[in-house]
Structures are given as structure tokens and as C-alpha cells.
Coordinates of C-alpha atoms in Angstrom, one line a residue:
M21 CA 21.9 23.2 6.4
G22 CA 19.0 25.0 7.9
C23 CA 17.1 28.3 8.0
I24 CA 17.5 31.0 10.6
C25 CA 14.2 29.9 12.1
S26 CA 15.2 26.3 12.7
K27 CA 18.5 26.5 14.7
G28 CA 18.9 27.0 18.4
A29 CA 15.2 27.3 19.0
A30 CA 13.4 27.1 22.2
E31 CA 9.6 27.3 22.3
D32 CA 7.6 29.1 24.9
E33 CA 4.1 28.1 26.0
E34 CA 2.5 29.8 23.0
G35 CA 4.8 28.1 20.5
V36 CA 6.6 31.4 19.7
V37 CA 10.4 31.1 19.0
Y38 CA 12.8 34.0 19.2
H39 CA 16.0 33.9 17.1
R40 CA 17.4 37.3 17.9
E41 CA 21.1 36.6 17.4
K42 CA 20.7 34.9 13.9
A43 CA 18.3 37.6 12.8
N44 CA 20.6 40.4 13.9
E45 CA 23.4 38.8 11.8
Y46 CA 21.1 38.6 8.8
W47 CA 19.8 42.1 9.1
N48 CA 23.3 43.5 9.6
K49 CA 24.1 42.2 6.1
S50 CA 20.9 43.1 4.3
S51 CA 18.1 45.5 5.0
S52 CA 15.4 43.8 2.9
V53 CA 13.9 40.4 2.3
Q54 CA 12.8 39.2 -1.2
L55 CA 9.1 39.0 -1.6
I56 CA 7.4 36.3 -3.6
A57 CA 3.7 36.1 -4.3
P58 CA 1.9 32.9 -3.2
L59 CA 0.9 30.3 -5.8
P60 CA -2.8 29.8 -6.4
S61 CA -2.7 26.1 -5.3
N62 CA -3.6 25.5 -1.7
K63 CA -1.8 22.2 -1.7
D64 CA 1.7 23.1 -2.8
D65 CA 1.8 26.9 -2.3
F66 CA 4.4 28.8 -0.5
S67 CA 4.6 32.5 0.2
H68 CA 7.1 34.8 1.9
K69 CA 6.6 38.1 3.7
A70 CA 8.6 40.5 5.8
V71 CA 6.5 42.2 8.6
D72 CA 7.6 45.4 10.2
G73 CA 6.9 45.6 13.9
S74 CA 5.6 49.1 13.5
S75 CA 2.9 48.0 11.1
G76 CA 1.4 45.1 12.8
G77 CA 3.8 42.3 13.6
G78 CA 1.0 40.0 14.4
R79 CA 0.2 39.1 10.8
R80 CA 0.8 35.5 9.7
A81 CA 2.9 34.4 6.8
S82 CA 3.4 31.1 5.0
G83 CA 7.1 31.1 4.6
L84 CA 10.2 33.1 4.2
I85 CA 13.2 33.4 1.8
V86 CA 16.2 33.6 4.0
P87 CA 20.0 32.8 3.8
I88 CA 20.8 29.5 5.4
D89 CA 24.1 30.5 6.9
D90 CA 27.0 32.9 6.4
S91 CA 28.7 30.6 3.9
H92 CA 26.0 31.2 1.4
D93 CA 27.0 34.8 0.8
G94 CA 23.5 36.2 0.6
K95 CA 22.0 33.3 -1.4
T96 CA 18.4 32.6 -0.6
V97 CA 16.4 29.4 -0.2
I98 CA 12.7 28.8 -0.1
V99 CA 11.0 27.4 2.9
E100 CA 7.8 25.7 1.9
R101 CA 4.5 26.1 3.8
P102 CA 4.0 22.9 5.9
S103 CA 0.8 21.2 6.7
R104 CA -1.5 22.6 9.3
S105 CA -0.6 20.0 11.9
Q106 CA 3.1 20.9 11.7
R107 CA 2.9 24.7 11.7
G108 CA 4.6 26.6 14.4
R109 CA 4.7 30.4 14.7
R110 CA 8.3 31.4 14.7
V111 CA 9.4 35.0 15.3
S112 CA 12.9 36.6 14.9
D113 CA 14.0 40.1 15.8
N114 CA 15.0 41.9 12.6
G115 CA 17.3 44.3 14.5
K116 CA 15.6 47.4 13.1
G117 CA 13.2 49.3 15.4
G118 CA 11.8 46.1 17.0
G119 CA 10.5 44.7 13.7
L120 CA 9.9 40.9 13.6
I121 CA 10.3 38.4 10.8
I122 CA 7.5 35.8 11.0
S123 CA 7.5 32.5 9.2
N124 CA 5.9 29.1 9.6
V125 CA 8.2 26.2 9.0
P126 CA 8.1 22.5 9.8
R127 CA 10.4 20.8 12.4
S128 CA 14.0 21.6 11.9
A129 CA 15.1 18.3 10.1
E130 CA 12.2 18.5 7.6
A131 CA 12.7 22.2 7.2
E132 CA 16.3 21.6 6.0
L133 CA 15.1 19.1 3.4
I134 CA 12.3 21.2 2.2
A135 CA 14.6 24.2 2.0
A136 CA 16.9 22.1 -0.2
G137 CA 14.1 21.5 -2.7
W138 CA 12.6 18.1 -1.7
P139 CA 8.8 17.6 -1.9
Y140 CA 7.0 17.3 1.4
W141 CA 5.5 13.9 0.6
L142 CA 9.1 12.6 0.4
T143 CA 10.6 14.4 3.4
S144 CA 7.8 13.4 5.7
V145 CA 8.3 9.6 5.1
A146 CA 11.9 9.2 3.7
G147 CA 13.8 12.1 5.3
E148 CA 16.6 9.8 6.5
A149 CA 17.3 8.4 3.0
I150 CA 17.8 11.8 1.3
K151 CA 19.5 13.6 4.2
G152 CA 22.5 15.6 3.0
W153 CA 21.5 15.5 -0.7
V154 CA 20.1 18.2 -2.9
P155 CA 17.7 17.1 -5.8
R156 CA 18.5 17.8 -9.4
R157 CA 16.0 19.5 -11.7
A158 CA 14.2 17.4 -14.3
D159 CA 15.0 19.9 -17.0
S160 CA 18.7 19.3 -16.5
F161 CA 18.3 15.9 -18.2
E162 CA 17.2 15.0 -21.7
K163 CA 15.4 11.6 -22.1
L164 CA 16.6 9.8 -25.2
D165 CA 15.1 6.3 -25.2
K166 CA 13.2 3.8 -23.1
I167 CA 15.5 0.9 -22.2
G168 CA 13.6 -1.1 -19.6
Q169 CA 10.4 -1.4 -17.7
G170 CA 9.4 -2.9 -14.4
T171 CA 6.2 -3.3 -12.3
Y172 CA 6.6 0.1 -10.6
S173 CA 9.2 1.9 -12.7
I174 CA 10.5 2.7 -16.2
V175 CA 14.1 3.1 -17.1
Y176 CA 15.2 5.7 -19.7
K177 CA 18.5 6.4 -21.4
A178 CA 19.1 10.1 -20.9
R179 CA 21.8 12.8 -21.3
D180 CA 22.9 14.9 -18.4
L181 CA 22.8 18.4 -19.9
E182 CA 25.3 19.8 -17.3
T183 CA 28.0 17.2 -17.9
G184 CA 27.1 15.9 -21.3
K185 CA 27.3 12.3 -20.0
I186 CA 24.8 9.5 -20.9
V187 CA 23.0 8.2 -17.9
A188 CA 20.2 5.8 -17.0
M189 CA 17.2 7.3 -15.3
K190 CA 14.8 5.1 -13.3
K191 CA 11.5 6.8 -13.0
V192 CA 9.3 5.8 -10.1
R193 CA 5.7 7.0 -9.7
F194 CA 3.8 6.8 -6.4
A195 CA 0.0 6.3 -6.6
N196 CA -1.7 8.9 -4.5
M197 CA 1.7 9.5 -2.7
D198 CA 1.1 6.3 -0.7
P199 CA 3.4 6.4 2.3
E200 CA 4.2 2.7 2.1
S201 CA 5.2 3.0 -1.5
V202 CA 7.5 6.0 -0.7
R203 CA 8.9 4.1 2.3
F204 CA 9.6 1.1 0.0
M205 CA 11.6 3.3 -2.4
A206 CA 13.4 5.0 0.5
R207 CA 14.8 1.7 1.5
E208 CA 16.3 1.1 -1.9
I209 CA 17.8 4.6 -1.8
N210 CA 19.2 4.0 1.7
I211 CA 20.8 0.7 0.6
L212 CA 22.3 2.2 -2.5
R213 CA 23.9 5.0 -0.5
K214 CA 25.6 2.4 1.8
L215 CA 27.2 0.5 -1.1
D216 CA 30.4 1.6 -2.9
H217 CA 32.0 -1.0 -5.1
P218 CA 33.2 -1.2 -8.7
N219 CA 30.8 -4.1 -9.3
V220 CA 27.7 -2.5 -7.8
M221 CA 25.6 0.2 -9.5
K222 CA 26.3 3.6 -7.8
L223 CA 23.4 6.0 -7.3
Q224 CA 24.6 9.3 -8.7
C225 CA 21.7 11.6 -7.8
L226 CA 18.0 12.0 -7.4
V227 CA 15.7 14.1 -9.6
T228 CA 12.5 15.6 -8.3
S229 CA 10.9 18.9 -7.3
K230 CA 8.5 20.3 -4.7
L231 CA 5.6 20.0 -7.1
S232 CA 6.5 16.7 -8.6
G233 CA 4.7 13.4 -7.9
S234 CA 7.5 11.2 -9.2
L235 CA 11.1 10.5 -8.4
H236 CA 14.0 9.7 -10.8
L237 CA 17.1 7.7 -9.7
V238 CA 20.1 8.5 -11.8
F239 CA 22.8 5.8 -12.5
E240 CA 25.7 5.3 -14.8
Y241 CA 24.5 4.1 -18.2
M242 CA 25.3 0.4 -19.0
E243 CA 25.1 -0.7 -22.6
H244 CA 24.2 -4.4 -21.9
D245 CA 22.7 -6.7 -19.4
L246 CA 23.9 -10.3 -19.0
S247 CA 20.5 -11.8 -20.1
G248 CA 20.5 -9.7 -23.3
L249 CA 24.0 -10.8 -24.1
A250 CA 23.4 -14.5 -23.4
L251 CA 20.2 -14.6 -25.5
R252 CA 21.8 -12.7 -28.4
P253 CA 21.9 -14.8 -31.6
G254 CA 25.3 -16.2 -32.3
V255 CA 26.8 -15.4 -28.8
K256 CA 28.4 -18.3 -27.0
F257 CA 30.6 -17.4 -24.0
T258 CA 33.9 -19.3 -23.5
E259 CA 34.8 -20.6 -20.0
P260 CA 37.3 -17.9 -19.4
Q261 CA 34.7 -15.3 -20.2
I262 CA 32.1 -16.9 -18.0
K263 CA 34.7 -17.0 -15.1
C264 CA 35.4 -13.3 -15.7
F265 CA 31.7 -12.4 -15.4
M266 CA 31.1 -14.7 -12.4
K267 CA 34.1 -13.3 -10.6
Q268 CA 32.8 -9.7 -10.9
L269 CA 29.3 -10.8 -9.8
L270 CA 30.6 -12.6 -6.7
C271 CA 32.9 -9.6 -5.8
G272 CA 29.9 -7.3 -5.9
L273 CA 27.7 -9.7 -3.9
E274 CA 30.5 -10.2 -1.3
H275 CA 30.5 -6.5 -0.8
C276 CA 26.7 -6.4 -0.3
H277 CA 26.7 -9.4 2.1
S278 CA 29.6 -7.9 4.2
R279 CA 27.4 -4.9 4.8
G280 CA 24.4 -6.9 5.8
I281 CA 22.5 -6.4 2.6
L282 CA 20.6 -9.2 0.6
H283 CA 19.9 -8.4 -3.0
R284 CA 17.0 -10.8 -3.3
D285 CA 16.6 -10.5 -7.1
I286 CA 19.8 -11.8 -8.7
K287 CA 19.0 -12.5 -12.4
G288 CA 20.6 -11.9 -15.8
S289 CA 18.6 -8.7 -16.5
N290 CA 19.8 -7.1 -13.2
L291 CA 23.5 -7.8 -14.0
L292 CA 24.5 -4.9 -16.1
V293 CA 27.6 -4.8 -18.4
N294 CA 29.2 -1.8 -20.1
N295 CA 31.3 -1.7 -23.2
D296 CA 34.5 -2.1 -21.2
G297 CA 33.3 -5.5 -19.9
V298 CA 32.6 -4.3 -16.3
L299 CA 29.7 -6.1 -14.7
K300 CA 27.7 -4.3 -12.0
I301 CA 24.8 -5.5 -9.9
G302 CA 21.7 -3.3 -10.3
D303 CA 18.1 -3.0 -9.3
F304 CA 18.0 -3.1 -5.5
G305 CA 14.3 -2.7 -5.4
L306 CA 13.8 -5.9 -3.4
A307 CA 17.0 -5.7 -1.4
S308 CA 16.8 -5.7 2.4
F309 CA 19.0 -5.4 5.4
Y310 CA 19.5 -8.5 7.4
K311 CA 21.3 -9.7 10.6
P312 CA 22.1 -13.4 11.3
D313 CA 20.3 -13.2 14.7
Q314 CA 17.4 -10.9 13.8
D315 CA 14.0 -11.7 15.1
Q316 CA 12.0 -9.8 12.5
P317 CA 10.7 -12.2 9.8
L318 CA 11.4 -11.5 6.1
T319 CA 9.0 -12.1 3.3
S320 CA 9.4 -15.2 1.1
R321 CA 7.8 -13.5 -1.9
V322 CA 11.1 -12.3 -3.4
V323 CA 13.4 -13.3 -6.3
T324 CA 12.2 -13.9 -9.8
L325 CA 10.6 -17.4 -10.0
W326 CA 13.3 -19.1 -12.2
Y327 CA 16.0 -18.1 -9.8
R328 CA 14.1 -18.5 -6.5
A329 CA 15.7 -20.7 -3.9
P330 CA 13.7 -23.8 -2.6
E331 CA 13.5 -22.5 0.9
L332 CA 11.7 -19.4 -0.3
L333 CA 9.3 -21.6 -2.3
L334 CA 8.7 -23.5 1.0
G335 CA 7.7 -20.2 2.7
S336 CA 10.8 -19.6 4.8
T337 CA 10.9 -16.2 6.6
E338 CA 14.3 -16.7 8.1
Y339 CA 17.0 -16.8 5.5
G340 CA 20.3 -15.2 4.6
P341 CA 22.9 -14.8 1.8
A342 CA 22.3 -18.4 0.7
I343 CA 19.2 -17.3 -1.3
D344 CA 21.5 -15.0 -3.4
L345 CA 24.0 -17.8 -4.0
W346 CA 21.3 -20.1 -5.3
S347 CA 20.5 -17.5 -7.9
V348 CA 24.2 -17.2 -8.7
G349 CA 24.2 -21.0 -9.4
C350 CA 21.3 -20.6 -11.8
I351 CA 23.2 -17.8 -13.6
L352 CA 26.3 -19.9 -13.8
A353 CA 24.5 -22.9 -15.4
E354 CA 22.6 -20.5 -17.7
L355 CA 25.8 -19.0 -19.1
F356 CA 27.1 -22.4 -20.0
V357 CA 24.0 -23.7 -21.7
C358 CA 22.7 -20.3 -23.0
K359 CA 19.2 -20.9 -21.6
P360 CA 17.4 -20.8 -18.2
I361 CA 17.8 -24.2 -16.6
M362 CA 14.6 -24.2 -14.6
P363 CA 11.9 -22.1 -16.2
G364 CA 8.8 -22.8 -14.1
R365 CA 5.5 -21.3 -14.8
T366 CA 4.1 -21.6 -11.3
E367 CA 5.6 -22.0 -7.9
V368 CA 4.6 -25.7 -7.8
E369 CA 6.1 -26.4 -11.2
Q370 CA 9.2 -24.5 -10.2
M371 CA 9.6 -26.7 -7.1
H372 CA 9.0 -29.8 -9.2
K373 CA 11.8 -28.8 -11.6
I374 CA 14.1 -28.2 -8.7
F375 CA 13.5 -31.6 -7.3
K376 CA 13.9 -33.3 -10.6
L377 CA 17.3 -31.7 -11.3
C378 CA 18.7 -31.1 -7.8
G379 CA 17.0 -33.9 -5.9
S380 CA 14.6 -33.6 -2.9
P381 CA 16.0 -32.7 0.6
S382 CA 16.9 -35.4 3.0
E383 CA 14.5 -36.7 5.6
E384 CA 16.4 -35.0 8.3
F385 CA 15.9 -31.6 6.5
W386 CA 12.1 -32.2 6.5
N387 CA 12.1 -33.2 10.2
T388 CA 14.2 -30.3 11.5
T389 CA 12.8 -27.4 9.4
K390 CA 9.4 -25.8 10.0
F391 CA 8.6 -24.2 6.7
P392 CA 4.9 -23.3 6.2
Q393 CA 4.6 -25.2 2.9
A394 CA 6.8 -28.2 3.8
T395 CA 3.9 -30.7 4.0
S396 CA 2.5 -29.6 0.7
Y397 CA 5.7 -29.9 -1.2
K398 CA 7.3 -33.0 0.4
P399 CA 7.2 -35.7 -2.2
Q400 CA 6.1 -39.2 -1.4
H401 CA 9.2 -40.7 -2.9
P402 CA 12.6 -39.0 -2.8
Y403 CA 13.9 -37.5 -6.0
K404 CA 17.4 -38.5 -7.1
R405 CA 19.9 -35.7 -7.7
V406 CA 20.9 -35.7 -11.4
L407 CA 22.8 -32.3 -11.6
L408 CA 26.2 -33.8 -12.3
E409 CA 24.8 -36.1 -15.0
T410 CA 22.9 -33.3 -16.6
F411 CA 26.0 -31.0 -16.9
K412 CA 28.5 -33.8 -17.4
N413 CA 30.2 -31.9 -20.3
L414 CA 31.4 -29.1 -17.9
S415 CA 34.9 -29.1 -16.4
S416 CA 35.3 -30.7 -13.0
S417 CA 35.9 -27.3 -11.2
S418 CA 32.7 -25.9 -12.8
L419 CA 30.7 -29.0 -11.8
D420 CA 32.0 -28.8 -8.3
L421 CA 31.0 -25.2 -7.9
L422 CA 27.6 -25.7 -9.5
D423 CA 27.0 -28.7 -7.2
K424 CA 27.6 -26.5 -4.1
L425 CA 25.7 -23.4 -5.3
L426 CA 22.6 -25.5 -6.3
S427 CA 22.4 -27.4 -3.0
V428 CA 18.7 -27.8 -2.0
E429 CA 19.6 -27.4 1.7
P430 CA 20.8 -23.7 2.2
E431 CA 23.4 -24.5 4.9
K432 CA 25.3 -26.6 2.4
R433 CA 25.7 -23.7 -0.1
C434 CA 29.0 -21.9 -0.1
S435 CA 29.3 -18.2 0.6
A436 CA 30.4 -15.5 -1.9
S437 CA 33.8 -15.2 -0.2
S438 CA 34.5 -18.9 -0.2
T439 CA 33.3 -19.2 -3.8
L440 CA 35.9 -16.6 -4.9
L441 CA 38.6 -18.9 -3.4
S442 CA 37.3 -22.0 -5.1
E443 CA 39.2 -24.0 -7.7
F444 CA 36.8 -22.6 -10.3
F445 CA 38.8 -19.3 -10.4
T446 CA 42.3 -20.8 -9.7
T447 CA 42.5 -23.6 -12.2
E448 CA 43.0 -23.4 -16.0
P449 CA 41.5 -21.9 -17.9
L450 CA 41.8 -18.8 -15.7
P451 CA 39.3 -15.9 -15.9
C452 CA 40.1 -13.6 -18.8
H453 CA 40.7 -9.9 -18.3
I454 CA 37.8 -7.6 -18.8
S455 CA 39.6 -5.8 -21.6
S456 CA 39.7 -9.0 -23.7
L457 CA 35.9 -9.5 -23.6
P458 CA 34.3 -9.1 -27.0
K459 CA 32.4 -5.9 -27.9
Y460 CA 28.7 -6.2 -28.8
P461 CA 26.0 -3.8 -29.9
P462 CA 23.8 -2.7 -27.1
S463 CA 22.0 -5.8 -25.8
K464 CA 19.2 -5.6 -23.1
E465 CA 16.7 -8.2 -22.1
L466 CA 14.1 -5.9 -23.6
D467 CA 15.8 -6.2 -26.9
A468 CA 15.7 -10.0 -26.7
K469 CA 12.0 -9.8 -25.9
V470 CA 11.4 -7.6 -28.9
R471 CA 13.3 -10.0 -31.2
D472 CA 11.2 -12.9 -29.8
E473 CA 7.9 -11.1 -30.4
E474 CA 9.0 -10.2 -33.9
A475 CA 9.9 -13.9 -34.6
K476 CA 6.5 -15.0 -33.2
R477 CA 4.7 -12.5 -35.4
K478 CA 6.4 -13.6 -38.5
K479 CA 5.8 -17.3 -37.7
A480 CA 2.1 -16.6 -37.1
E481 CA 1.9 -14.9 -40.4
A482 CA 3.5 -17.8 -42.1
V483 CA 1.2 -20.4 -40.6
K484 CA -1.9 -18.5 -41.7
W485 CA -1.3 -19.7 -45.2
R486 CA -2.1 -23.3 -44.1
G487 CA -5.6 -22.2 -43.4
H488 CA -8.4 -24.6 -42.6
E489 CA -6.6 -27.5 -44.2
S490 CA -4.2 -27.6 -41.3
V491 CA -7.0 -27.5 -38.9
R492 CA -8.9 -30.4 -40.6
R493 CA -5.7 -32.4 -40.7
G494 CA -5.3 -31.8 -37.0
L495 CA -8.9 -33.0 -36.3
R496 CA -8.1 -36.2 -38.2
D497 CA -4.7 -36.9 -36.7
S498 CA -5.2 -35.6 -33.2
K499 CA -1.5 -35.7 -32.5
V500 CA -0.4 -35.3 -28.9
T501 CA 2.4 -32.8 -28.1
P502 CA 5.0 -33.7 -25.5
E503 CA 4.9 -31.7 -22.3
F504 CA 8.7 -31.0 -22.4
I505 CA 11.2 -30.8 -25.3
A506 CA 14.8 -30.7 -24.3
S507 CA 16.0 -29.2 -27.6
G508 CA 15.1 -29.0 -31.3
N509 CA 17.0 -32.2 -32.1
S510 CA 15.8 -34.2 -29.1
N511 CA 13.1 -36.8 -29.4
V512 CA 12.8 -37.1 -25.6
S513 CA 9.3 -36.6 -24.2
L514 CA 7.3 -37.4 -21.1
T515 CA 4.6 -40.1 -21.3
T516 CA 1.4 -38.5 -22.5
P517 CA -2.2 -39.4 -21.8
S518 CA -4.7 -40.6 -24.3
F519 CA -8.3 -39.7 -24.3
K520 CA -11.4 -40.9 -26.0
K521 CA -12.1 -38.8 -29.1
E522 CA -15.2 -36.7 -29.3
K523 CA -16.7 -35.3 -32.5
R524 CA -15.4 -31.9 -33.7
F525 CA -12.6 -31.7 -31.0
T526 CA -9.0 -32.8 -30.8
D527 CA -7.2 -34.3 -27.9
T528 CA -4.2 -32.5 -26.5
N529 CA -1.7 -32.7 -23.7
S530 CA -0.5 -29.1 -24.2
V531 CA -1.1 -26.4 -21.6
I532 CA -1.3 -23.8 -24.4
H533 CA -4.6 -22.1 -24.8
P534 CA -6.2 -22.7 -28.3
S535 CA -6.2 -19.0 -29.1
S536 CA -2.4 -19.0 -29.1
R537 CA -2.1 -21.7 -31.7
S538 CA -2.8 -19.5 -34.7
N539 CA -5.2 -22.1 -36.0
V540 CA -2.6 -24.7 -36.4
G541 CA -3.4 -28.4 -36.0
E542 CA -0.2 -29.3 -34.4
V543 CA 0.3 -27.6 -31.0
K544 CA 3.7 -25.9 -30.5
P545 CA 5.4 -26.0 -27.1
S546 CA 5.6 -22.7 -25.2
R547 CA 8.9 -21.0 -24.8
S548 CA 8.9 -21.6 -21.1
N549 CA 8.9 -25.4 -21.6
N550 CA 12.2 -25.3 -23.5
V551 CA 15.2 -26.5 -21.5
P552 CA 18.8 -26.8 -22.5
A553 CA 20.0 -29.5 -24.9
T554 CA 22.3 -30.8 -22.2
M555 CA 19.3 -31.7 -20.1
G556 CA 18.0 -34.3 -22.6
D557 CA 19.4 -37.3 -20.8
Y558 CA 18.0 -36.3 -17.5
L559 CA 14.5 -35.6 -18.9
A560 CA 14.5 -39.0 -20.6
S561 CA 15.5 -40.9 -17.5
S562 CA 13.2 -39.0 -15.2
S563 CA 10.2 -39.3 -17.5
Q564 CA 10.6 -43.1 -17.6
K565 CA 10.9 -43.4 -13.9
E566 CA 8.1 -41.1 -13.0
N567 CA 5.7 -42.2 -15.7
I568 CA 3.4 -39.2 -15.1
V569 CA 0.2 -40.3 -16.8
S570 CA -3.3 -38.9 -16.4
R571 CA -5.9 -41.6 -17.1
A572 CA -9.0 -39.6 -16.1
P573 CA -11.4 -38.6 -18.9
A574 CA -11.1 -35.0 -20.1
T575 CA -14.8 -34.5 -19.7
T576 CA -14.7 -35.2 -15.9
Y577 CA -15.1 -31.9 -13.9
M578 CA -13.6 -31.3 -10.5
R579 CA -15.7 -30.2 -7.5
K580 CA -15.5 -26.4 -6.9
K581 CA -13.6 -26.8 -3.6
N582 CA -10.8 -28.8 -5.4
R583 CA -10.3 -26.3 -8.3
M584 CA -6.7 -25.6 -9.1
H585 CA -5.0 -22.2 -8.7
Y586 CA -1.9 -21.1 -10.5
S587 CA 0.2 -19.5 -7.8
G588 CA 1.3 -20.6 -4.4
P589 CA 0.8 -24.1 -2.9
L590 CA -1.8 -26.1 -4.8
M591 CA -2.0 -29.2 -2.7
P592 CA -3.7 -30.0 0.5
P593 CA -1.6 -31.3 3.4
G594 CA -0.5 -34.8 2.7
G595 CA -0.5 -34.3 -1.1
N596 CA 2.4 -34.8 -3.4
I597 CA 3.9 -33.3 -6.5
E598 CA 3.1 -36.1 -8.9
D599 CA -0.6 -36.1 -8.1
M600 CA -0.7 -32.3 -8.3
M601 CA 0.9 -32.2 -11.7
K602 CA -1.6 -34.8 -13.0
E603 CA -4.5 -32.8 -11.6
H604 CA -3.0 -29.5 -12.9
E605 CA -2.7 -31.0 -16.5
R606 CA -6.2 -32.4 -16.5
R607 CA -7.7 -29.1 -15.3
I608 CA -6.1 -27.2 -18.1
Q609 CA -7.4 -29.7 -20.6
E610 CA -10.9 -29.2 -19.3
A611 CA -10.5 -25.5 -19.7
V612 CA -9.3 -25.9 -23.2
R613 CA -12.2 -28.1 -24.1
K614 CA -14.8 -25.8 -22.6
S615 CA -13.4 -22.9 -24.4
R616 CA -13.6 -24.7 -27.7
L617 CA -17.2 -25.7 -27.0
E618 CA -18.2 -22.1 -26.3
K619 CA -16.4 -21.0 -29.5
S620 CA -18.2 -23.6 -31.5
A621 CA -21.6 -22.6 -30.1
T622 CA -21.0 -19.0 -30.8
K623 CA -20.1 -19.8 -34.4
K624 CA -23.3 -21.8 -34.8
N625 CA -25.4 -19.0 -33.5
K626 CA -23.8 -16.6 -35.9
D627 CA -24.5 -18.9 -38.9
I628 CA -28.2 -19.2 -37.8
S629 CA -28.5 -15.5 -37.5
V630 CA -27.0 -15.0 -41.0
K631 CA -29.4 -17.5 -42.5
A632 CA -32.3 -15.9 -40.8
C633 CA -31.4 -12.5 -42.2
A634 CA -31.0 -13.9 -45.7

């Protein structure tokens, strides 16, 4: 695809290009060129003129409407005016009395894309990703509902007005047309175009225009995601159903890995399921190409925290498919227990949870690897692996697969191909057929979050009736809340510190800010602290062994240089996880106490002001 001014061109010293043969063909078919007035905008304008040689062929023009080739049967396309740095004066003989057609167009490759309707900010950076495609118009779709939102995008349910089908539209906006942001999105488009598998989301088309500052990616609409289904009240998957979902996930992942693509964000909300039970891997925004022997380092700041492999937390920049398989192991366990198994709030806490459940790496691993954060995270005493004891109620084939997928050392994890051949899929009960999966109302992770927020709101309204009586009782009792609660029926808790009471303030071991307590004397554990009921035994044993106790007074303040941060490695070289967790807890207690002091002082000042006015 191209215009008559962009094929078979050879520039002379003054940058003037003659296309006599193509122009003659064009003018033999038509004796006139359509004229369009330029738009008022200087940034996105495009204009088109035909200049007769007898009336001053030296005049300049911004662009030209011309047929691309003979197959278009006289149809015209618009060539947009390029930037000043890319303009080239191109001249063609019109075949009539020596007249010339003059038009300014970009280089041939970009000219083809611009002629097809792509905006210049996209063609100049991501031309390879959109090559061969023609954009759809925004008014050919009708947005129906918002079904998801990410950091850089919003996902809508929409109707394709040309086909009548329901689709999902992912809208991506680029701040100030930043080339790096556009290039980042181009990588996702490039990856999606290289994938073609029943268990991988297929990019159907792109929606944009020359004057648009956004881009829409159009996919097949999927009614559910795995997270939304697993968190749906009353839903409990059977083992054959879990095997059915896992088989589809691994088939899609095998396809990606065989083409040298890492997903790097496998989680429940990115595993989409339609009403027919078909699971497809979606959201390749963090995906990347990889080669086993590549020299270029990769970033370790990928994968959602709860599903992030330990080597990424240690700062590895050389990794492969094993990071996706770790995430698959987390998904497998989550489907069995209906809750995330390692919901860390910070990277340090996430690594701590991994060590407590999966054990710490061997001494040989620490000696042979050179991860940037290895010295910070290496524990003083090795952690025992309690994975099998924690999930002892699972079948032997399920335990065996889970044990391989959640290996702390990446080289010991199985691949997607070998996992599909494991006993997990060949022993009874076998995976069910997708047609036998139950039907559910539309269930997205966003729906689950809305339900949680609604439940929290109702709970907050209910506790308001307790009023100040509850607060006063809390001041008298000063009960300490356990840091972790395995389930609603479990009495297991870690050892909690005790502090000397001060007037007007309660002692607490909770990391919840007082403003989130709704004025209740008893502090409630945050959602992220909840772990599956099947983990009760492991929490009980680990809490007794570790005996994590903070004995320092709550009023002791740390020096500024030792203040804790809440992301990334928090320990100096030579530190250890236990000391860090103690310091982390004590620091939050100090922040809570300081906040309450300030709140109390503000209240006193208000009372004094009111009395003074009276």
C-alpha cells in the first residue's frame, strides 16, 4: 500500500522526485484531482492541491488525495502533511501539457501508514507494530459499560456496530504523546500479533484516528475472570474443574513460551473465562520477548506482588519462563483454598511469606547466585519448607505438582510442557470438559472489589452505633490483635508484644491506621492479612518457632537514617528478615501513636476555642 509519490522514487540533489510513469497511469484514468481545504489547526492539518504547470508549477502544497494503486478503482486516500524535518518536495508529471502534481509526504513506510489513517505520533514510533493494519473508527463502536481499570488503561464493554458483536475495548491514553509510552504499547501490540492460540486473547483490531490522542485495543468479550469466579460467594471449584482451568492456562502459556514470549503478569484477573468455559490469557502489557542466551538484562519490577517469583524479589535481571510457572503455582493453590496464599503488603513481607511457606534456598543457591538483594534477604537461620504439611488435604498428584511449581530455586521448577504431561492431568479425577463447567452470572475482579467495599461500608455503619462506649471499653481493655489470622474459626496467632500503658492511649500490635478502625476499640485485621484456613497448622508451628517479639518501648524513636520504607529492600547488608519485621512493626506503632497524639491535641485546641468564644 502506498501513494503514487512514494514508490520507485529516486531523489536528485534538490530532493525533487519524478514519478512520471505512475502519474501518467493516474491521469489517463482521471483528469481531475479532488480538492480539500486545509484545517485551521497547524498541528494536525492536511491540505491537497493540483497545480497546473502552465500556471506556476512551483507552488507548494501540503498533501494530495490520490489513488494508491490500480486495484482501488479510483478510490482516494489522504496523505497527511508531515513534520518540517521530514518534508520532501515530490513532483510527478500529470501527463497533460507538462503539468505537475506536487505533494509533500513523509518517507515511504510512514506515508503508507499515514495514508491508511494512522496518527503520526503512532507511525513515527510504532510503525512496525501496526504495519499492514487499517484502524477502525471510534464511532463504529458503542461503549456500554466499564468492566475494568488499570494503571494506564480502562477496559469497556462495547458493541461493534458493524457486526453487532459484543467486544472488550481497552483504552490507552498517552500523556503528551510520550514516545516511550507509545513504544511500550507498541510492544504489547507486536506480541499480541505474534500469538494465535485458543487459550490466548486475540487482538481483533485497533481503533484510533489521525486527530486522536488515544488508542483502543479491541478483543473478544469475556464474561468472567478467574479471580472474580473464585471470590464469588458460594463458589467452590471441584478438582476436575480446577484441572480443566489449569490445563487451558498451561496450554496457552506453552504457546507463549514456545514463541519466546514471557507474560510476566499471570494472575487471576488476567485469566479470562467466557460463558462456554474457555479460559484465555489476557493483558500482555508487561509481556516481553526473551532468548535463553540473551545479553540484554530484563527488569525485575514485574508481576503482581502476590504472584511474584522469589528471584524477581531478589532483583534478578536474567530469568525465563520459570517466573510464569511460579505464578501458575500460586494460582493452583488459590483455586483449591479460594484465597490468595501469600498476600504480602511489601516486597520484604512477601519474601518473608515465601520463606515461611516454601522454605529458604539452599546455601549453594546463595553462594552461586549473584542477585542484587541476596545479602539483604538471606535469613540468619534457614526456613523449613512446610508446603506439603500446609496443603496436606490435597491429592498426591496435586501436591506433587504444587511442590514443583513453588520451588524457591527457579531451575527446579517444571516447564509448561512438562506440567501438561504430569500425573496431575492423567490420574483420576481427570479434567472435566469445558462444556460441563457451571454457568455463572458475569464475574470480574472489579465486581468482587465492589462487593467487598459494599460489605465494608455496611459494617462501618453498623459499628457506629457502638459509639464512644466501645472506645472507652477499648481504652480500659487495651486488647492486642494478632498479626495474622488463618481463618475465622482459628485461634492461631503469632506472639504479640506488650507495652507499658500510657494515659489516654491504647496499645496495639495492628498495622492498621486508627482512621480505618471506625472508632472501634477492638482492631480488626486487614483483608491482606487473611490466609487460607488450611494454613492454620503452619502458622501455629512457625509462630512458636520464630517467637517474633518486639520488646522495645513504643515511645522509642529511630534515627532518621534508619527509618523504614515500605517498598523494596528494607535492610542493610548483613541484616535479616526477623529483625526487619520487628523493626517494621515497631515503626508503624510509633506512627499510630504519633497520629493519635496529634489528633488529641487538635481536639483540645478546638475545645479551648469553643470555650473562649462562649
